[in-house]
Amino acid sequence: MDGAGETLGALLAMQVVLTGDAALNMVSNGCQNGCAGGGGGGGGNPPPSSSSKPPSSSTTGEPVIGQPSATAPPTGGGVTTDGSCGQAHNGVTCGNWPQGSCCSVYGYCGNTASHCGDGCQSGPCLAGGSVNAPGPAPAPANPNGGSFKTVGQSGVPAMHCALLPNGRVTFLDKVETYSQIKLPNGQFAYSSEYDPGANTAVGLAYKTNAFCSGGTFLADGRLISLGGNAPLSDIDPTVGDGFDAIRYLARSSSDASLDGKDWSEPGNKLASKRWYATGQTMPDASIFVASGSLNGLDPTVKANNNPTWELLNPAGISSGQNVQMDILVKNQPYYMYPFVHLMSDGNLFVFVSKSSEIFNVGGNRVVKTLPDLPGDYRTYPNTGGSVLLPLSSGNQYAPDIVVCGGGAYQDISSPTDPSCGRIQPLGNDPQWQMESMPQGRGMVEGTLLPDGTVIWLNGCNRGAQGFNLARDPTYEVLIYDPSKPVGQRFSTGASSTIARLYHSVAVLLLDGTLLVTGSNPVEQPILQPTAEAPYVTDFRVEIYTPPYLSGANAQKRPTNLFVSSKTLRADGAQFTVSFNVVAGATAAKAVLYHGGFVTHSLHMGHRMINLDCSAMTQGGDGKMSMSCGTPPNNNVAPPGPYVVYVLVDGVPCVGQFVQVTT
């Protein structure tokens, strides 16, 4: 996570000193007793040692994952009474603990690959360690790989971002010692509103520290930022405690008077403190909020963690109740910023660490536990990326989810994972289909394009999330076509020249290009590299122009989009889109697109629905038109702001915002 104090400690750094018979009891995956397969080894490796500094001890530092260690097998300590286990907990074992009998390297009981695989301390540990994922695989160059262009400055470090209903982008950051904009009160701005048309930014004020918050959109179109971190009064005494704060930002596609207005904070609070929480808008317009750190301290210590969920009502006000969530509990310390996707049956797909499940919020129950994803850790502090692929009526809006990238532990030496897993959670027998990127990537984020492809970019080939913990930036765009057979889905696109490491973002604009900015992998901004911090705070805004608007395609863009209604009910009702096309156009389609709240490689709430439309016909005004049906229900399209894009022969128009209602 982020912080203002200390270098991050290594995640999986375990030094085991064993002699004689004790050494024979440890298999090669780090299991210390009760291991399945006896003393045999085979493929697994014990966690590497590290020289990183110890965890932060202040609430303004990062919630650093501590450095587990063991000097002997954990024997004679009895059986757990609270789900804690291993050397750090007096050698207790898990026994028949309900969440699982394996003791993870971090001292938590569970039954997943994170518990029974590499570093397992006791219980039915897997001989040979965790299940391996496929290695890197070369990908062909896309014949039209797009291009990057630097167009402006973000004004503030871009830790979080979202496309607003006025077509502008907000950037949201933590309290810093420097940004490019000062507010009227003389303090630096920590949020800005960027106009892609003019490539200018104006500062926005907030009242509480939004450091590593979660977020989503309310049904009325307001953006909401959830949680954050403690005040830094020595830097800015005007900004208060953000741990349980709720911030609101109102913008409109029709009311320009809202442009440039500050964040609103009327004093509503979350039910508990949450740093690194995930938000998701539900079909009934309530807001699901999950996970977070209570204080920013060592996440291997249960007292510091908040593995619970809560609900906000459609106005963004908390119910005041925290509910324990077992998948978060047992996957500590890898429990923060879980991937969450709303599925077409109204349930949630929840993924954290290497584990996932189908979760029913109304009943607070696990509908189905899904198979573990092979490979390394996939969520914070070794986050990869996760994308819910486009939903369509052709397969009854069945969700199809892909997770790519990740890493082994929280240290600058960590390898990154080149593999991706793809799963259809509502299938009869959901299994992960594995495929590979050309190289390992951490902090890689996936963004849907209106043509159904996914752009993967940003991140690193070595290291982890945290300050000064990443090296070998990955500059090249990866283009993923989910419609192609496995092994043929990736191609390589254009390369940036700017390192986009920790605290970088990417978001689709109304014109169908991708805005890319950020990288602030240091405790406080620096503008010149040093030996200790070779990557600076980067304010440059780039535009990535995808293949569908590159070369000759740029001359084929449909224009003058008109949407017959700016308010759409998700009930299958018809509405009309009209537009101008170039000569020779043959086919058109329309999509409903929601960009979500972007931070730390997560795109919270991100989704796209392929609309059922008639063939395009020519109207009396010379325009082409189509009749399209709205999504069938709010499970498919939860309420909030969306963009309608029309694509003609694969080339998108400039989109227009609409509001989906309940």
XYZ file of C-alpha atoms in Angstrom:
662
model
C 0.000 0.000 0.000
C 1.065 3.480 0.282
C 2.590 5.380 3.048
C 4.626 8.174 4.426
C 7.262 6.578 6.473
C 9.061 3.369 5.761
C 10.171 1.155 2.937
C 7.924 -1.859 2.490
C 8.887 -5.165 4.055
C 9.009 -8.306 1.984
C 5.885 -10.409 1.792
C 7.161 -13.900 1.542
C 10.488 -13.818 3.279
C 10.905 -16.858 5.474
C 14.250 -17.999 6.809
C 14.054 -21.447 8.344
C 17.000 -22.702 10.378
C 16.707 -26.444 10.848
C 19.105 -29.203 11.794
C 19.061 -32.975 12.074
C 15.651 -34.700 11.976
C 13.820 -31.377 11.941
C 15.281 -30.579 8.559
C 13.960 -33.861 7.179
C 10.421 -32.917 8.155
C 10.324 -29.866 5.889
C 9.387 -30.424 2.253
C 10.668 -28.147 -0.440
C 7.566 -25.954 -0.413
C 8.223 -24.735 3.131
C 5.703 -26.995 4.896
C 6.945 -27.667 8.417
C 4.807 -30.531 9.715
C 1.795 -32.672 8.816
C 2.697 -32.244 5.140
C 0.954 -34.318 2.497
C 3.629 -36.286 0.680
C 5.901 -36.669 3.691
C 9.390 -35.393 3.207
C 9.266 -35.582 -0.560
C 9.813 -32.438 -2.449
C 9.253 -31.659 -6.047
C 9.060 -28.280 -7.646
C 8.043 -25.986 -4.794
C 10.386 -23.394 -3.349
C 10.458 -21.903 0.132
C 9.798 -18.172 0.240
C 12.906 -16.107 -0.418
C 14.727 -14.181 2.229
C 14.779 -10.423 2.186
C 16.721 -7.540 3.597
C 13.773 -5.160 3.491
C 12.979 -2.929 6.442
C 10.377 -4.025 9.010
C 6.742 -2.990 8.811
C 5.595 0.544 9.406
C 4.575 1.362 12.949
C 2.599 4.516 12.244
C -0.898 4.956 10.893
C 0.369 7.247 8.142
C 2.782 4.609 6.894
C 1.865 1.807 4.567
C 0.106 -1.298 5.909
C 3.232 -3.315 5.340
C 3.030 -7.073 5.324
C 5.426 -8.307 7.951
C 8.323 -10.660 7.398
C 7.379 -14.154 8.605
C 10.082 -16.304 10.093
C 10.367 -19.689 11.766
C 13.216 -21.328 13.603
C 11.648 -24.769 14.078
C 8.507 -26.674 13.101
C 5.481 -25.333 14.987
C 4.811 -28.243 17.317
C 3.352 -28.622 20.777
C 1.266 -25.482 20.665
C -2.177 -27.024 20.618
C -5.011 -26.163 18.246
C -6.166 -22.694 17.238
C -9.174 -21.053 18.820
C -9.296 -17.987 16.553
C -7.934 -19.025 13.137
C -4.381 -17.882 13.889
C -1.603 -20.460 13.709
C 2.098 -21.165 13.311
C 5.298 -19.913 14.863
C 4.028 -16.372 15.347
C 1.149 -17.766 17.426
C 2.922 -20.095 19.826
C 3.072 -22.951 17.369
C -0.648 -23.748 17.310
C -2.011 -25.749 14.380
C -5.330 -25.352 12.601
C -6.829 -28.708 13.486
C -10.338 -28.796 12.032
C -10.763 -25.029 11.853
C -13.901 -24.335 9.723
C -12.055 -22.252 7.124
C -9.376 -24.913 6.585
C -6.637 -26.971 8.220
C -3.554 -25.538 6.493
C -1.523 -22.866 8.278
C -0.304 -20.274 5.774
C 3.151 -18.736 5.774
C 1.547 -15.712 7.449
C -0.152 -17.652 10.213
C -3.779 -17.874 9.052
C -5.856 -21.055 8.759
C -7.459 -21.897 5.437
C -7.774 -24.404 2.647
C -6.640 -22.486 -0.433
C -3.453 -22.615 -2.447
C -2.253 -19.623 -0.443
C -2.513 -21.700 2.738
C -1.591 -25.226 1.643
C 0.957 -24.241 -1.022
C 4.290 -22.449 -0.769
C 5.256 -21.656 2.815
C 2.543 -23.807 4.418
C 3.490 -24.271 8.090
C 1.251 -27.186 9.088
C -1.757 -29.228 8.066
C -2.384 -31.033 4.754
C 0.205 -28.956 2.885
C 0.642 -29.617 -0.816
C 3.721 -31.639 -1.631
C 5.635 -29.662 -4.221
C 4.114 -26.357 -3.247
C 1.609 -24.238 -5.111
C 0.244 -25.206 -8.506
C 2.372 -23.653 -11.207
C 0.917 -21.397 -13.875
C 2.159 -21.244 -17.466
C 5.199 -19.126 -18.211
C 5.454 -16.278 -20.720
C 4.545 -16.839 -24.350
C 5.497 -14.610 -27.272
C 2.737 -12.604 -28.895
C 2.721 -11.291 -32.462
C 2.850 -7.588 -33.168
C -0.558 -6.171 -33.996
C -0.420 -4.862 -37.589
C -2.036 -1.677 -36.335
C -0.831 -1.295 -32.764
C -2.056 2.224 -32.057
C 0.058 5.121 -30.793
C 0.880 7.234 -27.745
C 0.971 11.022 -27.576
C 1.690 13.270 -24.586
C -0.994 15.961 -24.446
C -1.072 17.607 -21.029
C -0.431 17.598 -17.270
C -2.671 16.039 -14.634
C -2.216 18.797 -12.043
C -2.046 16.304 -9.164
C -0.552 12.809 -8.824
C -3.109 10.406 -10.302
C -3.703 7.762 -7.629
C -7.398 7.407 -8.512
C -9.435 8.538 -11.510
C -12.841 8.327 -13.170
C -14.548 9.578 -16.307
C -17.287 11.978 -15.165
C -20.702 12.553 -16.814
C -19.471 15.901 -18.159
C -16.831 14.070 -20.217
C -13.980 15.233 -18.014
C -11.736 13.107 -15.821
C -11.189 13.577 -12.114
C -7.885 12.643 -10.516
C -7.797 12.017 -6.788
C -4.684 11.754 -4.644
C -3.498 11.734 -1.041
C -2.113 14.637 0.978
C 1.207 15.555 -0.633
C 4.026 18.053 -0.185
C 3.680 19.117 -3.818
C 1.255 19.208 -6.706
C 1.039 21.439 -9.770
C -2.035 23.338 -8.527
C -2.648 25.469 -5.464
C -6.116 26.057 -4.018
C -7.457 29.477 -2.983
C -6.508 28.711 0.641
C -2.846 28.458 -0.377
C -2.620 24.690 0.095
C -1.746 22.282 -2.695
C -4.639 20.590 -4.478
C -4.884 16.823 -4.084
C -7.635 16.385 -6.650
C -8.191 17.867 -10.086
C -10.663 17.921 -12.941
C -9.028 17.390 -16.314
C -10.635 18.571 -19.551
C -9.514 16.284 -22.413
C -10.716 18.812 -24.965
C -8.530 21.645 -23.722
C -5.949 19.434 -21.961
C -6.127 21.594 -18.867
C -6.722 20.803 -15.192
C -8.337 22.738 -12.356
C -7.892 21.949 -8.667
C -10.622 20.450 -6.490
C -10.624 20.606 -2.700
C -11.564 17.868 -0.267
C -11.843 17.720 3.532
C -10.407 14.280 4.367
C -7.349 12.356 3.208
C -8.398 10.132 0.281
C -5.161 8.126 0.343
C -5.876 4.706 -1.273
C -9.648 4.932 -1.129
C -12.177 2.787 -2.939
C -15.020 4.074 -5.037
C -17.930 3.660 -7.393
C -20.809 5.681 -8.871
C -24.166 6.237 -7.201
C -27.375 5.685 -9.142
C -27.864 9.450 -9.439
C -24.536 9.780 -11.268
C -22.402 11.082 -8.415
C -18.944 9.620 -7.944
C -18.267 8.365 -4.434
C -14.866 7.876 -2.755
C -14.779 5.495 0.201
C -12.308 5.471 3.081
C -8.749 6.699 3.074
C -6.068 7.459 5.614
C -5.131 9.581 8.610
C -4.514 13.337 8.504
C -1.035 14.703 7.888
C -1.402 17.931 9.827
C 2.248 18.866 9.495
C 1.759 18.981 5.731
C -1.805 20.309 5.528
C -3.820 21.125 8.660
C -6.966 21.745 6.583
C -7.417 18.053 5.664
C -8.798 15.678 8.277
C -8.939 11.940 8.970
C -10.138 9.984 5.944
C -10.151 6.405 7.272
C -13.961 6.216 7.453
C -14.794 9.173 5.227
C -17.278 9.269 2.334
C -16.717 11.881 -0.393
C -19.137 12.803 -3.192
C -18.511 14.488 -6.539
C -21.461 15.639 -8.651
C -21.155 16.289 -12.370
C -23.715 16.381 -15.172
C -23.814 15.947 -18.934
C -26.327 18.809 -19.118
C -25.527 21.182 -16.218
C -22.165 22.869 -16.757
C -22.543 24.892 -13.555
C -21.281 21.836 -11.638
C -17.968 21.796 -13.487
C -15.027 22.558 -11.217
C -17.017 22.214 -7.987
C -15.178 20.703 -5.017
C -15.806 17.332 -3.426
C -18.757 17.352 -1.027
C -18.288 15.863 2.448
C -21.387 16.430 4.568
C -20.019 14.223 7.351
C -21.413 10.792 6.449
C -19.126 8.014 7.648
C -18.508 4.376 6.830
C -19.417 1.850 9.514
C -15.706 1.313 10.165
C -12.309 2.484 9.059
C -11.285 1.207 5.633
C -8.007 1.810 3.814
C -7.822 -0.109 0.494
C -11.523 -0.942 0.231
C -13.387 -2.011 -2.906
C -16.788 -0.595 -3.916
C -19.482 -2.025 -6.210
C -22.896 -0.612 -7.144
C -25.619 -3.240 -6.670
C -28.782 -3.816 -8.774
C -30.974 -2.045 -6.188
C -28.611 0.983 -6.205
C -27.089 0.152 -2.819
C -23.293 0.155 -2.551
C -21.316 -2.897 -1.453
C -18.059 -1.954 0.304
C -15.533 -4.598 1.319
C -12.177 -4.905 3.064
C -9.620 -2.364 4.216
C -7.012 -1.697 6.844
C -8.160 -0.252 10.160
C -4.982 1.653 10.902
C -2.304 1.095 8.256
C -0.244 -1.233 10.431
C 1.154 -4.731 9.784
C -1.538 -6.768 7.956
C -0.186 -10.041 9.344
C -1.636 -8.932 12.690
C -5.391 -9.544 12.760
C -6.124 -6.578 15.031
C -5.029 -4.203 12.247
C -7.345 -5.601 9.599
C -10.972 -5.126 8.584
C -12.031 -8.267 6.649
C -15.690 -7.226 6.601
C -18.273 -5.761 4.259
C -20.979 -3.156 4.680
C -23.783 -1.641 2.610
C -24.510 1.966 1.771
C -27.996 2.988 0.684
C -28.606 4.502 -2.783
C -27.802 7.952 -1.393
C -24.393 6.735 -0.249
C -25.115 6.547 3.489
C -23.866 3.529 5.432
C -26.151 1.090 7.217
C -23.690 1.210 10.117
C -23.209 -2.566 10.180
C -20.001 -4.490 9.470
C -20.330 -8.128 8.424
C -17.426 -10.576 8.520
C -16.500 -12.025 5.118
C -14.749 -15.380 5.344
C -12.838 -15.144 2.045
C -11.212 -11.965 3.357
C -10.609 -13.391 6.828
C -8.741 -16.483 5.720
C -6.748 -14.755 2.977
C -5.155 -12.204 5.296
C -2.771 -10.490 4.762
C -3.664 -10.592 1.032
C -7.215 -9.414 1.719
C -7.212 -5.761 0.623
C -8.588 -4.294 -2.637
C -10.388 -7.500 -3.691
C -11.577 -7.826 -7.289
C -15.397 -7.618 -7.270
C -17.713 -7.995 -10.272
C -21.521 -7.920 -10.281
C -22.827 -10.886 -12.267
C -26.034 -11.322 -14.269
C -27.712 -13.387 -11.530
C -27.331 -10.520 -9.045
C -24.548 -12.217 -7.088
C -20.964 -11.006 -6.803
C -17.789 -12.602 -8.080
C -15.201 -11.907 -5.373
C -11.501 -12.642 -5.888
C -8.665 -12.100 -3.427
C -5.130 -13.527 -3.240
C -5.577 -16.664 -5.405
C -9.117 -17.508 -4.314
C -12.578 -16.622 -5.578
C -16.219 -17.280 -4.845
C -19.766 -16.391 -5.809
C -21.220 -14.335 -2.957
C -24.844 -13.472 -2.258
C -25.013 -10.134 -0.475
C -28.661 -10.265 0.585
C -28.236 -13.642 2.248
C -24.634 -13.066 3.379
C -23.713 -16.485 2.046
C -21.239 -18.140 -0.287
C -23.156 -19.565 -3.229
C -20.151 -21.395 -4.631
C -16.447 -21.614 -3.891
C -14.521 -21.513 -7.156
C -11.196 -23.233 -7.896
C -8.027 -21.424 -6.885
C -6.222 -19.622 -9.696
C -2.779 -21.176 -10.294
C 0.271 -18.960 -10.061
C 1.328 -16.134 -7.801
C -0.693 -13.691 -5.733
C -3.026 -11.553 -7.854
C -4.240 -8.872 -5.405
C -2.589 -6.179 -3.303
C 0.339 -5.817 -2.792
C 1.011 -7.915 -5.910
C -2.015 -6.794 -7.860
C -2.466 -7.782 -11.472
C -5.693 -6.789 -13.184
C -9.211 -8.168 -13.579
C -11.783 -7.500 -16.292
C -15.402 -8.569 -16.659
C -15.614 -9.201 -20.400
C -18.512 -7.698 -22.427
C -21.974 -9.022 -21.591
C -24.294 -10.098 -24.418
C -27.754 -11.589 -24.844
C -26.312 -14.263 -27.151
C -25.136 -16.227 -24.103
C -27.782 -14.944 -21.647
C -25.331 -12.345 -20.320
C -23.158 -15.067 -18.779
C -20.185 -13.420 -17.054
C -16.719 -14.216 -18.361
C -13.870 -12.888 -16.214
C -10.147 -12.666 -16.898
C -7.410 -12.054 -14.308
C -3.856 -11.300 -15.477
C -0.501 -10.652 -13.832
C 0.504 -10.565 -10.181
C 3.601 -11.380 -8.173
C 5.217 -13.607 -5.571
C 5.892 -11.303 -2.608
C 6.147 -7.648 -1.601
C 9.706 -6.762 -2.374
C 11.714 -5.186 -5.144
C 13.131 -8.612 -5.967
C 9.745 -10.249 -6.559
C 9.215 -11.901 -9.928
C 5.944 -11.040 -11.631
C 3.426 -13.474 -13.069
C 2.999 -13.696 -16.857
C -0.127 -15.846 -16.711
C -3.811 -15.053 -17.056
C -6.768 -17.080 -15.920
C -10.218 -16.868 -17.472
C -13.364 -18.287 -15.902
C -17.133 -18.357 -16.418
C -18.304 -18.413 -12.790
C -21.937 -19.296 -13.542
C -21.059 -22.274 -15.742
C -21.925 -25.834 -14.732
C -18.319 -26.652 -13.854
C -16.344 -23.389 -13.753
C -12.609 -23.889 -14.222
C -9.760 -21.477 -14.920
C -8.559 -21.512 -18.518
C -4.916 -20.488 -18.435
C -3.042 -18.414 -20.999
C 0.052 -16.218 -21.039
C 1.233 -12.700 -21.651
C 4.631 -12.164 -23.322
C 6.192 -11.351 -19.931
C 5.365 -11.133 -16.247
C 3.550 -7.991 -15.189
C 2.617 -6.520 -11.845
C 0.318 -3.499 -11.540
C -1.008 -4.234 -15.029
C -4.496 -2.909 -15.622
C -7.066 -3.964 -18.174
C -9.498 -1.560 -19.843
C -12.314 -2.603 -22.148
C -12.619 -0.933 -25.525
C -16.021 -0.496 -27.220
C -15.061 -3.071 -29.863
C -14.801 -5.745 -27.142
C -11.019 -5.994 -26.972
C -9.073 -5.289 -23.786
C -6.034 -3.043 -23.506
C -3.520 -4.155 -20.857
C -0.839 -1.621 -19.951
C 1.214 -0.002 -17.174
C 3.136 -1.769 -14.425
C 6.446 -3.549 -14.067
C 8.252 -6.794 -14.792
C 9.941 -6.958 -11.389
C 8.888 -5.885 -7.916
C 5.597 -5.125 -6.178
C 3.243 -2.346 -5.154
C 4.678 0.100 -2.669
C 7.176 2.908 -2.544
C 10.349 2.256 -4.526
C 9.523 -1.422 -4.893
C 9.257 -1.757 -8.680
C 11.799 -1.971 -11.467
C 11.781 -2.881 -15.163
C 8.719 -0.871 -16.279
C 6.550 -2.509 -18.930
C 6.040 0.099 -21.634
C 4.303 -1.966 -24.316
C 0.548 -2.194 -24.776
C -0.932 -5.683 -24.903
C -4.105 -6.073 -26.959
C -6.361 -8.934 -25.872
C -9.105 -10.222 -28.177
C -11.379 -12.466 -26.082
C -13.165 -13.796 -29.170
C -10.081 -15.644 -30.425
C -8.953 -19.130 -29.365
C -6.765 -19.504 -26.309
C -3.130 -18.951 -27.243
C -4.070 -16.463 -29.987
C -5.689 -13.692 -27.975
C -2.711 -11.464 -27.236
C -0.908 -9.182 -29.660
C 1.504 -6.364 -28.904
C 0.775 -2.725 -29.586
C 2.543 0.596 -29.325
C 5.017 1.388 -26.559
C 5.066 4.420 -24.307
C 8.323 6.003 -23.226
C 6.996 6.848 -19.748
C 7.283 4.472 -16.802
C 3.820 3.981 -15.309
C 4.445 2.270 -11.987
C 2.729 2.532 -8.603
C -0.230 4.943 -8.612
C -0.828 5.037 -12.364
C -4.226 4.996 -14.065
C -5.891 4.471 -17.433
C -9.468 5.315 -18.413
C -11.468 5.376 -21.651
C -12.600 8.804 -22.872
C -15.772 9.722 -24.751
C -13.854 9.809 -28.034
C -12.783 6.162 -27.678
C -9.143 6.883 -26.858
C -7.463 5.857 -23.625
C -6.143 8.472 -21.199
C -3.035 7.227 -19.370
C -1.261 9.103 -16.603
C 0.288 8.882 -13.163
C 3.158 7.073 -11.472
C 4.052 8.301 -8.023
C 6.027 5.400 -6.515
C 7.499 7.492 -3.700
C 6.326 8.611 -0.263
C 6.134 12.253 -1.318
C 6.535 13.671 -4.826
C 9.953 14.008 -6.406
C 10.655 15.603 -9.767
C 14.245 14.452 -10.264
C 15.384 10.821 -10.007
C 17.877 9.696 -7.395
C 19.851 6.513 -6.901
C 17.348 5.401 -4.252
C 14.286 6.562 -6.196
C 14.982 6.272 -9.929
C 11.341 6.820 -10.929
C 9.820 10.248 -10.359
C 6.327 11.552 -9.762
C 4.939 11.865 -13.281
C 2.204 14.348 -14.162
C 2.299 13.838 -17.929
C -0.998 12.838 -19.542
C -0.796 10.569 -22.561
C -3.463 9.557 -25.022
C -3.271 6.043 -26.391
C -5.097 5.852 -29.715
C -6.236 2.231 -30.227
C -6.109 0.361 -33.543
C -9.734 1.156 -34.366
C -8.912 4.881 -34.676
C -5.451 4.515 -36.195
C -4.383 4.829 -39.821
C -7.197 4.712 -42.332
C -9.718 3.932 -39.581
C -9.444 7.520 -38.372
C -11.345 8.618 -41.478
C -14.198 6.156 -40.931
C -15.504 7.413 -37.606
C -19.303 7.809 -37.442
C -20.334 11.308 -36.345
C -23.198 13.331 -34.896
C -24.523 10.664 -32.566
C -28.019 11.329 -31.247
C -29.577 9.221 -28.473
C -33.359 9.508 -28.221
C -33.426 9.289 -24.437
C -30.776 10.212 -21.888
C -32.538 8.145 -19.211
C -32.771 4.408 -19.784
C -34.578 1.824 -17.675
C -32.987 -1.598 -17.612
C -36.115 -3.421 -18.736
C -35.536 -4.164 -22.423
C -37.370 -1.050 -23.632
C -36.460 0.364 -27.029
C -34.654 3.604 -27.768
C -33.199 5.037 -30.968
C -29.706 6.085 -31.940
C -28.947 8.035 -35.101
C -25.618 9.004 -36.629
C -23.797 9.918 -39.820
C -21.537 7.419 -41.600
C -18.976 7.565 -44.363
C -19.747 6.152 -47.788
C -19.558 2.383 -48.010
C -20.412 1.669 -44.363
C -21.948 -1.773 -43.957
C -22.673 -2.681 -40.327
C -23.211 -0.975 -37.011
C -23.540 -1.959 -33.361
C -24.097 -0.137 -30.087
C -22.734 -0.727 -26.596
C -23.435 0.584 -23.121
C -20.173 1.326 -21.307
C -19.304 2.107 -17.678
C -15.681 2.990 -16.909
C -15.910 2.739 -13.120
C -13.565 4.015 -10.412
C -9.899 3.361 -11.240
C -7.096 2.882 -8.716
C -4.202 0.477 -8.032
C -4.904 -1.497 -11.249
C -8.542 -2.053 -10.213
C -11.391 -0.686 -12.307
C -14.217 -0.904 -9.757
C -17.621 -1.388 -11.375
C -16.163 -1.448 -14.907
C -18.487 -3.196 -17.384
C -19.801 -3.119 -20.945
C -23.021 -4.475 -22.427
C -23.521 -5.249 -26.116
C -26.981 -3.903 -26.978
C -29.482 -5.715 -29.170
C -30.120 -3.384 -32.089
C -31.865 -3.532 -35.435
C -29.930 -3.160 -38.660
C -29.116 0.464 -39.466
C -31.506 2.201 -41.812
C -31.356 5.588 -43.511
C -33.691 8.270 -42.260
C -35.157 11.256 -44.040
C -32.489 13.568 -42.668
C -29.705 11.539 -44.269
C -28.693 9.995 -40.981
C -28.532 6.310 -40.275
C -30.544 5.051 -37.321
C -31.016 1.931 -35.235
C -33.519 0.830 -32.651
C -31.838 -0.708 -29.627
C -33.120 -2.465 -26.537
C -31.914 -1.566 -23.067
C -30.416 -4.330 -20.897
C -33.041 -6.676 -19.426
C -32.486 -5.807 -15.764
C -30.203 -4.073 -13.283
C -28.216 -7.245 -12.621
C -26.810 -6.769 -16.114
C -26.647 -2.974 -15.885
C -26.696 -1.630 -12.313
C -27.967 1.952 -12.111
C -25.630 4.842 -12.755
C -23.961 6.780 -15.586
C -23.026 4.968 -18.790
C -21.747 5.949 -22.221
C -23.485 4.877 -25.418
C -21.005 4.171 -28.196
C -22.029 3.300 -31.745
C -19.448 1.465 -33.836
C -19.679 1.349 -37.616
C -17.531 -1.344 -39.193
C -15.630 -1.500 -35.906
C -14.903 2.231 -35.585
C -16.547 4.076 -32.650
C -18.256 7.433 -32.643
C -17.751 9.952 -29.877
C -19.922 8.549 -27.115
C -22.704 10.202 -25.170
C -23.595 9.831 -21.499
C -26.927 8.371 -20.446
C -28.306 7.454 -17.033
C -29.457 3.898 -16.339
C -32.158 3.812 -13.680
C -33.811 1.137 -11.556
